[in-house]
mmCIF file of N, CA and C in Angstrom:
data_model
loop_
_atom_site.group_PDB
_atom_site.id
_atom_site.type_symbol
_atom_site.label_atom_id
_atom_site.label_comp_id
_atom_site.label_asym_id
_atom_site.label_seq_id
_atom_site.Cartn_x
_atom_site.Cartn_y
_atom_site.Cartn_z
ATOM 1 N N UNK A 961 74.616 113.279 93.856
ATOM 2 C CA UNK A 961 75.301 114.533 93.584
ATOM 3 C C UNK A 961 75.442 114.677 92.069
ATOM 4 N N UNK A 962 75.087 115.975 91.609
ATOM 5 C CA UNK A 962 74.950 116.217 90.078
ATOM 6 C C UNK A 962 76.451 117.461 90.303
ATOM 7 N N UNK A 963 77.009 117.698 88.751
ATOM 8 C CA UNK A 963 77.929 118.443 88.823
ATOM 9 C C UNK A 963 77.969 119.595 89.197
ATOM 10 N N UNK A 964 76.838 120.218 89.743
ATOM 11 C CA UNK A 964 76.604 121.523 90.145
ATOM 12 C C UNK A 964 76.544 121.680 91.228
ATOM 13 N N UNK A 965 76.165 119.878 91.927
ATOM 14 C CA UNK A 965 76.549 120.126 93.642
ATOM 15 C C UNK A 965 77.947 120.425 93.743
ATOM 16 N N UNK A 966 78.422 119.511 92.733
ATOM 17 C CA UNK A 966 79.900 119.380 93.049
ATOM 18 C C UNK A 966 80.754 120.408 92.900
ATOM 19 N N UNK A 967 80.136 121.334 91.830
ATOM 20 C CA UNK A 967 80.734 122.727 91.876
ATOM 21 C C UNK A 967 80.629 123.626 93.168
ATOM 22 N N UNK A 968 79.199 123.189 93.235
ATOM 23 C CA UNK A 968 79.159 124.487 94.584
ATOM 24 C C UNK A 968 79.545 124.210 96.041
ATOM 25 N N UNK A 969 79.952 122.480 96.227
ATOM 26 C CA UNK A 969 80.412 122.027 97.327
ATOM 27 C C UNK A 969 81.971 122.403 97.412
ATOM 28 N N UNK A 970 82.373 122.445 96.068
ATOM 29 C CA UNK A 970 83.887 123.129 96.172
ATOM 30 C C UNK A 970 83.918 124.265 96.151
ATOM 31 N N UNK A 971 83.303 124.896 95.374
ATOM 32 C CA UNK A 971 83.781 126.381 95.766
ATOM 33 C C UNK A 971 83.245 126.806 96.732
ATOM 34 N N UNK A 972 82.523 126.320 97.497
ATOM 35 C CA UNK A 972 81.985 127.144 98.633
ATOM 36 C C UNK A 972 83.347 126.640 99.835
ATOM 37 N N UNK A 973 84.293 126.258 99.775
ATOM 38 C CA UNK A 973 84.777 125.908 100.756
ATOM 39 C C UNK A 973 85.970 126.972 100.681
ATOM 40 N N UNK A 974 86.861 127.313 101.646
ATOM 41 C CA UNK A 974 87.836 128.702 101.670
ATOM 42 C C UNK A 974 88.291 129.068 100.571
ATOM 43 N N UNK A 975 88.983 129.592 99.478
ATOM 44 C CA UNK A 975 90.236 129.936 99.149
ATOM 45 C C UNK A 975 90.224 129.011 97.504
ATOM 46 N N UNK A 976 89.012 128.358 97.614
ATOM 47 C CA UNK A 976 88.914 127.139 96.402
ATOM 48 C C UNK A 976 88.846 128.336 95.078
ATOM 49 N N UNK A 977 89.837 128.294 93.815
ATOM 50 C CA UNK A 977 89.777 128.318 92.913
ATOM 51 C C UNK A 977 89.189 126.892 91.697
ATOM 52 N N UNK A 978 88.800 127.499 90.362
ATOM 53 C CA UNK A 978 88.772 126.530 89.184
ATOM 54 C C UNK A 978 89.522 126.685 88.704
ATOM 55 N N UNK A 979 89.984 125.835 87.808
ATOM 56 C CA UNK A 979 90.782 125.739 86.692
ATOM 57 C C UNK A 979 90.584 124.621 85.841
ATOM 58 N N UNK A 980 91.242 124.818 84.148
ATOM 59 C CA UNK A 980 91.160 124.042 83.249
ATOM 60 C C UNK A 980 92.472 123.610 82.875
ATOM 61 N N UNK A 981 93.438 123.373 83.824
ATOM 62 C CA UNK A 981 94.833 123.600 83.110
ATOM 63 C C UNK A 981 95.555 122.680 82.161
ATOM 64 N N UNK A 982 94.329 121.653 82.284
ATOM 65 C CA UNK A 982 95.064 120.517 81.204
ATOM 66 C C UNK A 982 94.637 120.554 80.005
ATOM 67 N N UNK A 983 93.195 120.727 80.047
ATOM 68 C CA UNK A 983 92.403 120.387 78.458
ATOM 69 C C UNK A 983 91.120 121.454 78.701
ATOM 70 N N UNK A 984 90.592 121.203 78.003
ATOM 71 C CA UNK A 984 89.143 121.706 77.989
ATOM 72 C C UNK A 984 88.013 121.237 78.795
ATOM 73 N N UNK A 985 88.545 119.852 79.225
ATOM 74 C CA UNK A 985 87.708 118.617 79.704
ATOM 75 C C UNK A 985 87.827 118.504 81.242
ATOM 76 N N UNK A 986 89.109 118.517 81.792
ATOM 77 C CA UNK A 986 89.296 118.708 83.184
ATOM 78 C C UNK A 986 88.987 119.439 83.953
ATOM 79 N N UNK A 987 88.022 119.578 84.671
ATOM 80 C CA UNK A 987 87.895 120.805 86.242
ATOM 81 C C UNK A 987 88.685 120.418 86.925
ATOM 82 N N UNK A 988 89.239 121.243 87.267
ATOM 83 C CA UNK A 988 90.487 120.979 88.620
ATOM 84 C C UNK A 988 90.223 122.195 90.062
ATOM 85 N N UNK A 989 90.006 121.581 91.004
ATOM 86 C CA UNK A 989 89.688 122.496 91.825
ATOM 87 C C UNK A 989 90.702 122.913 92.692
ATOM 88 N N UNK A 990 91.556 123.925 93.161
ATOM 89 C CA UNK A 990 92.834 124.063 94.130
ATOM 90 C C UNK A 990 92.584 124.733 94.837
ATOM 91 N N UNK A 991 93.379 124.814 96.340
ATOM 92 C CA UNK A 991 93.136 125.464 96.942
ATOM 93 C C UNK A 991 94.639 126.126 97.238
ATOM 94 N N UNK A 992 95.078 127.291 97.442
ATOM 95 C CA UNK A 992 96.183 127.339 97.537
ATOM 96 C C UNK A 992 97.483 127.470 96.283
ATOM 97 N N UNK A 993 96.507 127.219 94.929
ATOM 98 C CA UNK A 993 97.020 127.009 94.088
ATOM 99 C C UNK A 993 97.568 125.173 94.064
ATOM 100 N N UNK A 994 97.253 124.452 94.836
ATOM 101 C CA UNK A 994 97.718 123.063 94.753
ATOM 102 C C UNK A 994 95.641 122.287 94.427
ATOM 103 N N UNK A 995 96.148 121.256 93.819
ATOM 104 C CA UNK A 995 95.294 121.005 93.583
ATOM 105 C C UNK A 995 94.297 119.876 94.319
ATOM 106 N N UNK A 996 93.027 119.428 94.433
ATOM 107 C CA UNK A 996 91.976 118.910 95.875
ATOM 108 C C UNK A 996 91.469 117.887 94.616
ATOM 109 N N UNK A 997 90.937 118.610 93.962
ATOM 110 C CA UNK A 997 89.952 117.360 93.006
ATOM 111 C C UNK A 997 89.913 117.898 91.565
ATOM 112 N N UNK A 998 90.075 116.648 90.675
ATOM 113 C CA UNK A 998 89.636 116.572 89.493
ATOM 114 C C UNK A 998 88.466 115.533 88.896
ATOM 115 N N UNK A 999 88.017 116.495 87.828
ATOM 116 C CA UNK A 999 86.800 115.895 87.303
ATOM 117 C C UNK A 999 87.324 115.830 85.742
ATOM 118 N N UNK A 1000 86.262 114.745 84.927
ATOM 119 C CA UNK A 1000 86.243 115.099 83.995
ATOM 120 C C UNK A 1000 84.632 114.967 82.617
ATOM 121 N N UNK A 1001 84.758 116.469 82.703
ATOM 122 C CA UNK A 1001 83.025 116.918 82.361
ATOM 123 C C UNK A 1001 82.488 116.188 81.557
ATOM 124 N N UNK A 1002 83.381 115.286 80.248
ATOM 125 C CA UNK A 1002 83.030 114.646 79.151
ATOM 126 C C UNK A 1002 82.352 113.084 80.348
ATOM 127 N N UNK A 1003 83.411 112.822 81.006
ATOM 128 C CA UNK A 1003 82.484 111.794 81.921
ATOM 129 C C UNK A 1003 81.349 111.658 82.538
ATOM 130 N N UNK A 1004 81.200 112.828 82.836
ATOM 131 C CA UNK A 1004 79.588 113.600 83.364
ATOM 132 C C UNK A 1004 79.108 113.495 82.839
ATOM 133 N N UNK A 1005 78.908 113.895 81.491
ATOM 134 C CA UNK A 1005 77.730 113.875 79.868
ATOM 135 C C UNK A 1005 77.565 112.889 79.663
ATOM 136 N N UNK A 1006 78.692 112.215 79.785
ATOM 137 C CA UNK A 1006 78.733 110.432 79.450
ATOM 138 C C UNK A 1006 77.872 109.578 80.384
ATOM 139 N N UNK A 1007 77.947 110.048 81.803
ATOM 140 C CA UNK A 1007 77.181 109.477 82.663
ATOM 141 C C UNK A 1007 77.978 108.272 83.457
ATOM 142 N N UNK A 1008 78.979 108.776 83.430
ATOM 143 C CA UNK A 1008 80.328 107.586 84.442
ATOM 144 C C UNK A 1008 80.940 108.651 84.673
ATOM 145 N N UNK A 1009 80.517 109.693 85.839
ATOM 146 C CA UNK A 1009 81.372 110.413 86.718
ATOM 147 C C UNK A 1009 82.469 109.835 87.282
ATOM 148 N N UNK A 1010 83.772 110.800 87.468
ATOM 149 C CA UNK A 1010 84.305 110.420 88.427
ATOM 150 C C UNK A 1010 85.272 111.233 89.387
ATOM 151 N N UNK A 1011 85.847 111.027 90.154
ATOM 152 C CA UNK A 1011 86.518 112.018 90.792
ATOM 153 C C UNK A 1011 88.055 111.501 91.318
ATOM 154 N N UNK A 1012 88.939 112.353 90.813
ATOM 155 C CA UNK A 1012 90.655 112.177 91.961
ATOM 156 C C UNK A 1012 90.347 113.275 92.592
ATOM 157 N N UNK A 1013 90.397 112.180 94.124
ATOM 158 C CA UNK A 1013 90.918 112.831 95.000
ATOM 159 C C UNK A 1013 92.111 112.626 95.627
ATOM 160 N N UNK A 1014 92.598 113.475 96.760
ATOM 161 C CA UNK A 1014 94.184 113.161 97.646
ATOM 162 C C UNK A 1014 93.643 112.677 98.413
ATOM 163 N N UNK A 1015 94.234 111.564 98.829
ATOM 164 C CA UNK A 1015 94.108 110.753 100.486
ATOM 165 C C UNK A 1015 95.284 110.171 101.317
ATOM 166 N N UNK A 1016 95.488 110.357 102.064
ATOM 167 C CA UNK A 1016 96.928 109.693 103.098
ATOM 168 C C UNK A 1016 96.177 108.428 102.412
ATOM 169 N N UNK A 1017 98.039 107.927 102.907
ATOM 170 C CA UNK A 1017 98.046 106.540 101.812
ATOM 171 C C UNK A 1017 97.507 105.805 102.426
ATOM 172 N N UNK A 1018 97.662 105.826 103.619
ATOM 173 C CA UNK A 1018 97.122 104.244 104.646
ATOM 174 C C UNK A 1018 95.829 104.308 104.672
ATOM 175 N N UNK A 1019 94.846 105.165 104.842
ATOM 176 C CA UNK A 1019 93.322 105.846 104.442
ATOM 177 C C UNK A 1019 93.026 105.192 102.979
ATOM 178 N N UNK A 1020 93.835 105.734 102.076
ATOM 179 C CA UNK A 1020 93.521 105.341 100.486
ATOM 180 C C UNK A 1020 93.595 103.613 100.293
ATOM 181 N N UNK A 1021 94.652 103.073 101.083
ATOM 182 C CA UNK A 1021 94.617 101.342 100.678
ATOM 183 C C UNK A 1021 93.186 101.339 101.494
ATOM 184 N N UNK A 1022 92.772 101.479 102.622
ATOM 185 C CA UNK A 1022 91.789 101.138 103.519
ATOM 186 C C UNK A 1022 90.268 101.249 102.497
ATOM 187 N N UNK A 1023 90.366 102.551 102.380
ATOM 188 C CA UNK A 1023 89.073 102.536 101.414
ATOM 189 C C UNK A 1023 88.875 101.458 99.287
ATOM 190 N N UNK A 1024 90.119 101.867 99.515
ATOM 191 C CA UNK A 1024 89.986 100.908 98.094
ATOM 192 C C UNK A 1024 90.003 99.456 98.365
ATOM 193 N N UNK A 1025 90.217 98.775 99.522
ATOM 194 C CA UNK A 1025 89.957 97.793 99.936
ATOM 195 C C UNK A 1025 88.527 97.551 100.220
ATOM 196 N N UNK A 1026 87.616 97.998 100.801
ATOM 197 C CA UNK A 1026 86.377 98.226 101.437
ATOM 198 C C UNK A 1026 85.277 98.634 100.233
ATOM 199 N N UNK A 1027 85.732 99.236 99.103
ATOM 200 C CA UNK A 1027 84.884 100.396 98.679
ATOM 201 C C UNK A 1027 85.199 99.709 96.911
ATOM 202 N N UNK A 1028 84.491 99.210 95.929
ATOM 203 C CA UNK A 1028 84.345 99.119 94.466
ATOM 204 C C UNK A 1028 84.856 100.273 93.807
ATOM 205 N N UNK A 1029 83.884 101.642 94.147
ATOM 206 C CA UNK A 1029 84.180 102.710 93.229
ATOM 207 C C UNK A 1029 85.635 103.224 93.951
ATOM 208 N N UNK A 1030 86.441 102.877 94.627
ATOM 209 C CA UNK A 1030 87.556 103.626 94.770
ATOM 210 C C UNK A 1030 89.088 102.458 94.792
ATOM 211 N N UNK A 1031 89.741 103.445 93.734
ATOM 212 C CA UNK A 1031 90.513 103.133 93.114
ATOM 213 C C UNK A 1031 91.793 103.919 93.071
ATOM 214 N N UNK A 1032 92.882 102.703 92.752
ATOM 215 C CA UNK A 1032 94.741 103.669 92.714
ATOM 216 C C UNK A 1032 93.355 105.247 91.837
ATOM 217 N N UNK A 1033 94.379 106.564 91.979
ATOM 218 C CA UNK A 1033 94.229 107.592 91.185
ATOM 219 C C UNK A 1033 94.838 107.578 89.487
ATOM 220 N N UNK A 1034 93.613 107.995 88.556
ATOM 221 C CA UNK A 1034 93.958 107.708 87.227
ATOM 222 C C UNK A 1034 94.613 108.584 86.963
ATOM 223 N N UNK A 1035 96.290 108.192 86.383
ATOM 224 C CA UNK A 1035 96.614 109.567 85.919
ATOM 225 C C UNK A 1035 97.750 110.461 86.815
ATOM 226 N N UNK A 1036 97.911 109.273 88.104
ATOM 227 C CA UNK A 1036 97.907 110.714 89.179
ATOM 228 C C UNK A 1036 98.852 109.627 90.392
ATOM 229 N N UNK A 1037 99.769 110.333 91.503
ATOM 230 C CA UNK A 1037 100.167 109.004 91.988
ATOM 231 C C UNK A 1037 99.288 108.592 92.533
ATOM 232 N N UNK A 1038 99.908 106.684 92.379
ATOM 233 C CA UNK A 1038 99.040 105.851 93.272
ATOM 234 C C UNK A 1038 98.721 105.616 94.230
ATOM 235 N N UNK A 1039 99.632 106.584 95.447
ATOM 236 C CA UNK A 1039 99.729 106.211 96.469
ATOM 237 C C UNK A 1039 99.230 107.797 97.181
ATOM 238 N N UNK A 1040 99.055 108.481 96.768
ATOM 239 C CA UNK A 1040 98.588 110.092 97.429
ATOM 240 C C UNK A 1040 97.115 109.839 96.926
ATOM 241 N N UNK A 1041 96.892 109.511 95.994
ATOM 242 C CA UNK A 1041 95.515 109.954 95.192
ATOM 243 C C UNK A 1041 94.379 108.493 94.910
ATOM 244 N N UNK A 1042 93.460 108.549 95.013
ATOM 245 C CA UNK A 1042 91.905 107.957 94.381
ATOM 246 C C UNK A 1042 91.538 108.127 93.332
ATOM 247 N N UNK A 1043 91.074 107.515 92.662
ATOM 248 C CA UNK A 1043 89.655 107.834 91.672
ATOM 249 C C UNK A 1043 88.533 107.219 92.033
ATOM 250 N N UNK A 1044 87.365 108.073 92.477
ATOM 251 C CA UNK A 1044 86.208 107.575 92.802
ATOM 252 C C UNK A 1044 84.797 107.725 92.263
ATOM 253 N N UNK A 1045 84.476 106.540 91.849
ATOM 254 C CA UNK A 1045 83.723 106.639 90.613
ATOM 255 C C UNK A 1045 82.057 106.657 91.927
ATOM 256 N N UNK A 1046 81.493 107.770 91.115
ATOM 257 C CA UNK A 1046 79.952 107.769 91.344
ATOM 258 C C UNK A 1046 79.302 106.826 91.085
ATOM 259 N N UNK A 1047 77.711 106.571 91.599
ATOM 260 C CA UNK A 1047 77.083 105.867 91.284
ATOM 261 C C UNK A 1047 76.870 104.365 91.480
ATOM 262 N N UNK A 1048 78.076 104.044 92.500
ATOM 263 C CA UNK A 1048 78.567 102.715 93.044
ATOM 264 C C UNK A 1048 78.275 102.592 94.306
ATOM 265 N N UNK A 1049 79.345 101.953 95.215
ATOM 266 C CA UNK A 1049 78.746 102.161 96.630
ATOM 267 C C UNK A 1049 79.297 102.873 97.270
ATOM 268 N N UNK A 1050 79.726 103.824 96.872
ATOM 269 C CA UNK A 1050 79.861 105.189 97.813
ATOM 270 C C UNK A 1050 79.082 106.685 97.209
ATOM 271 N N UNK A 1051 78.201 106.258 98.812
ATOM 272 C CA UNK A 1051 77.082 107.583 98.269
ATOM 273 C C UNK A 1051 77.338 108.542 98.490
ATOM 274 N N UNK A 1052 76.616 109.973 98.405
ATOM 275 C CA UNK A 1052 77.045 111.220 98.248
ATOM 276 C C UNK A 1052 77.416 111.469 99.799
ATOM 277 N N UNK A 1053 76.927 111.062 101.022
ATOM 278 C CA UNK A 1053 78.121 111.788 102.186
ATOM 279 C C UNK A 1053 79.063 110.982 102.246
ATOM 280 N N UNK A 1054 79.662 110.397 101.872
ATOM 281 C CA UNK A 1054 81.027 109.498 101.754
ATOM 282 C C UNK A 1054 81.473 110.726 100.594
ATOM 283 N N UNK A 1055 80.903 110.695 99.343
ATOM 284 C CA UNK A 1055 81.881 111.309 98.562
ATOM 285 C C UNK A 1055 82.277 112.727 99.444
ATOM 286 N N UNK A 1056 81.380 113.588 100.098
ATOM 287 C CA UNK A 1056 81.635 114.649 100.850
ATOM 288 C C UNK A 1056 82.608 114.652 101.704
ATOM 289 N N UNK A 1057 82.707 113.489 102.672
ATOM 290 C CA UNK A 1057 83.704 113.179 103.072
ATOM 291 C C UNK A 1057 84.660 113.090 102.756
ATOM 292 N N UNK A 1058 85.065 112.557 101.486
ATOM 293 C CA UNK A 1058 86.204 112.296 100.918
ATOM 294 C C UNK A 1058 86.609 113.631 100.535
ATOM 295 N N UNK A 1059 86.212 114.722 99.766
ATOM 296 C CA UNK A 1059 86.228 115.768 99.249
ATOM 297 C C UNK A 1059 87.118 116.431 100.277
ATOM 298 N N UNK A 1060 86.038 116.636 101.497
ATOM 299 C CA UNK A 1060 86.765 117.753 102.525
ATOM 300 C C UNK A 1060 88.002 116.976 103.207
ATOM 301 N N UNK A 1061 88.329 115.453 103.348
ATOM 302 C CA UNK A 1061 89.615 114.769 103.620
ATOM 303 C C UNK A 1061 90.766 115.435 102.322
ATOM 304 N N UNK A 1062 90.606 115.542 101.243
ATOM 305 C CA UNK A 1062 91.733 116.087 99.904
ATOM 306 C C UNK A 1062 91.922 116.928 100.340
ATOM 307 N N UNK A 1063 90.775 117.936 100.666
ATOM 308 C CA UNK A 1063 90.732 119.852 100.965
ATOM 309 C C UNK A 1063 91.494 119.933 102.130
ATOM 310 N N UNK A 1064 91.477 119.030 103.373
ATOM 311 C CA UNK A 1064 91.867 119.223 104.056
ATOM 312 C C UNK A 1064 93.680 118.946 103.946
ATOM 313 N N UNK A 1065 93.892 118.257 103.669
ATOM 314 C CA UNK A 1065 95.118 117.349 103.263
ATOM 315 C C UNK A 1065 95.891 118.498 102.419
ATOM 316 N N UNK A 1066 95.543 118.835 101.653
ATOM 317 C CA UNK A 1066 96.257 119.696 100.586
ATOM 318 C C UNK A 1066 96.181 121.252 101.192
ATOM 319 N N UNK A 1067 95.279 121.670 102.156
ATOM 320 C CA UNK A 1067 95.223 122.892 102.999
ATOM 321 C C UNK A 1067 96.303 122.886 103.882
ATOM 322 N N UNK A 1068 96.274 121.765 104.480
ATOM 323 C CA UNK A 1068 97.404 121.707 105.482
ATOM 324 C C UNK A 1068 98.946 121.534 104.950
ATOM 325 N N UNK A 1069 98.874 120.923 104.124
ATOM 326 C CA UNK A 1069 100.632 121.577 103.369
ATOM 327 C C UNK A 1069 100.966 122.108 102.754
ATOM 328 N N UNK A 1070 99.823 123.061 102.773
ATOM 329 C CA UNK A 1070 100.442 124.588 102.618
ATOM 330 C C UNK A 1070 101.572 125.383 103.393
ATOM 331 N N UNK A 1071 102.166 126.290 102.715
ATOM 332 C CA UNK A 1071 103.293 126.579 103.907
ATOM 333 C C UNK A 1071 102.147 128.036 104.490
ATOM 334 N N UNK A 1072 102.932 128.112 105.715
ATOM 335 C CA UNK A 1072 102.601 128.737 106.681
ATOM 336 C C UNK A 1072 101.864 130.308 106.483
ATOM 337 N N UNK A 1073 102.808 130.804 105.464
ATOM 338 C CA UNK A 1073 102.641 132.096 105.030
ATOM 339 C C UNK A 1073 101.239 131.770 103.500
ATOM 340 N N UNK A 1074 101.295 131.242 103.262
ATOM 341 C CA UNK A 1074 100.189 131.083 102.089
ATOM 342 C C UNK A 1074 98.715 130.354 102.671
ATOM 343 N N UNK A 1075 98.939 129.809 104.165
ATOM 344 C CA UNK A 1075 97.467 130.315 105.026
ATOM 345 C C UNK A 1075 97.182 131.091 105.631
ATOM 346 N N UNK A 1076 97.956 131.523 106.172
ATOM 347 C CA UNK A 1076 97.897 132.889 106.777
ATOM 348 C C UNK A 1076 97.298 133.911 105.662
ATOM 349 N N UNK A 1077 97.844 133.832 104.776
ATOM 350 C CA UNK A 1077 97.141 135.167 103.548
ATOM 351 C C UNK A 1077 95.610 134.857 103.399
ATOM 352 N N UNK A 1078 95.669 133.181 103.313
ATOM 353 C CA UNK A 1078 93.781 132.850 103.103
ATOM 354 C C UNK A 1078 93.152 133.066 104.275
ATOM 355 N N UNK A 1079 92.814 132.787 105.670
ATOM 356 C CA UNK A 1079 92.995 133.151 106.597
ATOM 357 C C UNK A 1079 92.298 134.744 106.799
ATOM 358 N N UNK A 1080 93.923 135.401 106.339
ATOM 359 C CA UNK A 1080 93.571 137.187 106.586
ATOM 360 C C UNK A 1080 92.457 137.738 105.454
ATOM 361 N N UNK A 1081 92.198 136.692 103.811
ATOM 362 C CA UNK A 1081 91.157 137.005 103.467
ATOM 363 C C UNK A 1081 89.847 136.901 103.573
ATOM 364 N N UNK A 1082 90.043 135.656 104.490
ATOM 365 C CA UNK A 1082 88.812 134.949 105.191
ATOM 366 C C UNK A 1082 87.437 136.099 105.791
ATOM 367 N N UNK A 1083 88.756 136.682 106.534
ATOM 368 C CA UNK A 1083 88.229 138.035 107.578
ATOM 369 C C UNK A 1083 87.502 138.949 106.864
#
């Protein structure tokens, strides 16, 4: 996966906005206005991608146990979030996986009325 999958694997999914809200350097992708995944582009150029994602915690010890490139989240809590570095041993449908597990995770605690609006734009 190059950063342009990764762009278009997120935004193609419901309701996904971008944003830069920290630096110049961060993509942050939200859905809901809460946020699914961060990147950071200077890492890309650099060629040591990586990605935070959200994961239920008991999921997140499981895989960072099992898995090299995944790690506490940099930056971010340790216990909601990953950092999962490309290029290791988790290949691109694992990272997909992981992606739509955040999207999903952060979709669902949304409150009620702020899916419903995505939802009715869906239509």
């Amino acid at each position: 996966m190059n950063i342009q999958q990764l762009y278009e694997f997120c935004l193609f999914k419901k309701a996904v906005t971008e944003h830069f809200p920290f630096d110049e350097d961060t993509l942050v992708f939200k859905v809901g206005g809460k946020m699914f995944c961060l990147t950071s582009l200077k890492e890309w150029e650099n060629g040591t991608p990586a990605l935070n994602l959200k994961c239920d915690p008991e999921r997140a010890e499981e895989l960072r146990a099992r898995y090299e490139a995944i790690n506490p989240g940099y930056h971010m809590s340790k216990i909601h979030w990953n950092t999962v570095d490309f290029h290791s041993d988790v290949n691109d449908k694992m990272m997909c996986e992981l992606i739509n597990h955040s999207y999903d995770l952060v979709y669902k605690s949304l409150t009620k009325k702020i899916r419903d609006e995505i939802e009715k734009e869906a239509d």
